[in-house]
Amino acid sequence: MEPKAVILDEKGVKRTLTRVSHEIIEKNKGVEDVILVGIKRRGYPIAQRIAQIIEQIEGIKIEVESVDITLYRDDLSKLHDQPIVNEVELIDVRDKKVVLVDDVIYTGRTVRAAIDAVMHAGRPKMVQLAVLVDRGHRELPIRADYVGKNIPTSKNEMVSVEVAEIDGNDSVKIYDI
């Protein structure tokens, strides 16, 4: 299937993540007490890249964790009678600034589940959200602190984010569904 539009190519993704990295540094006045937590699946490699960019800028290596939100989904019973639940193990988040990282924010339900998972691990100083793409259509009162690209979409469109670590290349595309 051909995409309706290519929103970001490889260079565009790199530029966008660089800008988001600078914004995280600025808003937090450095990154000494910041932890990045990538929401599996594509949020984790994006978080790793942001950490690499921040290290290049600040000279500080920051912790990157991943979180699997399966156990915290509000539609868990609709997915399977016996869902496969992966253990959620995060480092100690108490008194840390946690930046959740995801590829796309849509309804806000994935982010809500990720916040539940983080809170289960301890009480952070604050939780922020960084996304590569905000496509709108929120069902919950959640907004990202750092947005790579706002892409107004219809509910008949799909935003596809590809990352090299999983898909072999970096891009953001829109498809009609």
C-alpha atoms as one frame of an Amber mdcrd trajectory, in Angstrom:
protein
   0.000   0.000   0.000   1.320   3.411  -0.947   1.402   6.110   1.705  -0.831
   9.123   1.303   2.058  11.325   2.463   5.579  11.049   3.847   5.693  13.477
   6.761   9.273  12.846   7.935  12.136  11.069   6.209  15.338   9.879   7.903
  16.858  13.374   8.103  13.558  14.838   9.292  13.324  12.284  12.111  16.892
  13.076  13.164  16.288  16.843  13.169  13.048  16.394  15.095  14.635  14.209
  17.793  17.506  16.684  18.121  15.035  19.530  18.737  13.050  17.465  21.256
  16.314  16.604  23.058  17.203  20.300  23.355  13.696  21.048  24.687  14.028
  18.342  27.362  17.363  19.813  28.476  15.982  23.356  28.564  12.747  22.579
  30.411  14.553  20.516  33.058  17.503  22.942  33.392  19.849  20.078  32.590
  19.310  16.353  32.930  20.897  15.362  36.239  17.689  13.847  37.682  16.002
  12.815  34.400  15.181   9.242  33.377  13.829   8.403  29.919  11.247   5.614
  29.807  10.379   4.375  26.327   6.945   2.853  25.839   7.413  -0.448  24.063
   7.710  -0.976  21.157   8.912   2.008  19.155   9.108   4.432  22.080  12.114
   2.591  23.491  14.511   3.048  20.537  13.346   6.659  20.237  14.186   7.166
  23.941  17.623   5.610  23.387  18.304   8.038  20.540  17.191  11.026  22.603
  19.559   9.880  25.373  22.434   9.665  22.858  21.712  13.168  21.565  21.494
  14.541  25.120  24.822  12.882  25.959  26.421  14.537  22.905  25.052  17.938
  23.953  25.477  17.804  27.744  28.185  15.184  28.195  25.930  13.356  30.658
  24.722   9.801  30.137  21.123   9.466  31.287  19.267   6.303  32.204  16.951
   4.794  29.591  14.359   2.216  30.575  11.490   0.600  28.734   7.997  -0.126
  29.927   5.573  -2.720  28.619   2.079  -1.428  29.321   0.206  -4.681  28.606
  -0.775  -5.216  32.252  -2.034  -1.639  32.591  -4.233  -1.395  29.485  -7.874
  -0.499  30.063  -8.940  -2.907  27.291  -6.964  -5.869  28.622 -10.011  -8.133
  28.936 -11.013  -7.386  25.327  -7.630  -8.448  23.940  -7.444 -12.052  25.178
  -9.048 -14.286  27.790  -5.564 -14.976  29.205  -3.315 -12.096  28.110   0.430
 -12.570  28.146   1.729 -10.272  30.848   5.367  -9.235  30.834   6.969  -8.293
  34.135   7.264  -4.551  34.612  10.604  -3.706  36.198  11.706  -0.111  36.248
  14.620   1.341  38.118  13.777   3.365  41.177  11.893   6.424  39.915  11.395
   8.087  43.295  12.383  11.764  43.224  13.313  11.550  39.534  11.900  13.396
  36.550  10.534  10.669  34.303  10.146  11.491  30.627   7.874   8.934  28.972
   8.737   8.559  25.285   6.439   7.187  22.575   6.212   7.293  18.812   2.610
   8.522  18.386   0.018   9.923  20.764  -3.543   9.367  19.636  -6.308   8.711
  22.189  -4.040   9.025  25.235  -4.885   5.553  26.552  -1.385   4.136  25.994
   0.124   7.054  27.884  -2.346   6.606  30.748  -1.315   2.949  31.010   2.377
   3.922  30.964   1.820   6.464  33.746   0.139   3.717  35.804   3.151   1.451
  35.232   5.595   4.179  36.284   3.573   5.013  39.400   3.539   1.315  40.266
   7.355   1.464  40.358   7.431   4.424  42.762   6.506   8.075  43.022   8.560
  10.230  40.648   9.162  13.944  41.176   7.265  14.516  37.925   6.225  12.738
  34.751   6.618  14.383  31.361   5.727  13.073  27.912   7.741  13.255  24.691
   6.267  12.001  21.421   7.553  11.979  17.890   4.040  12.562  16.492   0.829
  14.021  17.949  -2.052  13.127  15.658  -4.882  14.503  17.804  -8.212  12.790
  18.649  -7.571  12.535  22.399 -10.085  10.614  24.506  -8.356  11.447  27.796
  -7.092  14.816  29.109  -3.458  14.064  28.298  -1.070  16.222  26.299   2.585
  15.849  25.426   5.199  18.191  26.904   7.470  17.649  23.895   6.047  17.077
  20.412   8.207  16.346  17.413   5.487  16.954  14.843   1.787  17.795  15.109
  -0.066  16.002  12.334  -3.793  16.722  12.153  -5.399  13.517  10.915  -8.831
  12.078  10.323  -9.928   8.902  12.034  -9.801   7.286   8.571  -6.050   7.762
   8.423  -3.233   5.811  10.018   0.093   7.304  11.077   2.953   4.848  10.594
   6.243   5.466  12.384   9.212   3.378  11.305  12.451   3.297  13.277  15.665
   1.789  11.957  16.164  -0.423  15.021  12.898  -2.292  14.313  11.893  -1.502
  10.726  15.231  -0.921   8.997  14.635   2.771   8.261  13.295   5.975   9.831
  10.126   7.624   8.559   6.685   8.930   9.442   3.968   8.267   6.872   0.212
   8.657   6.631  -1.983   5.998   5.052  -5.688   5.955   4.264  -7.471   3.069
   5.966
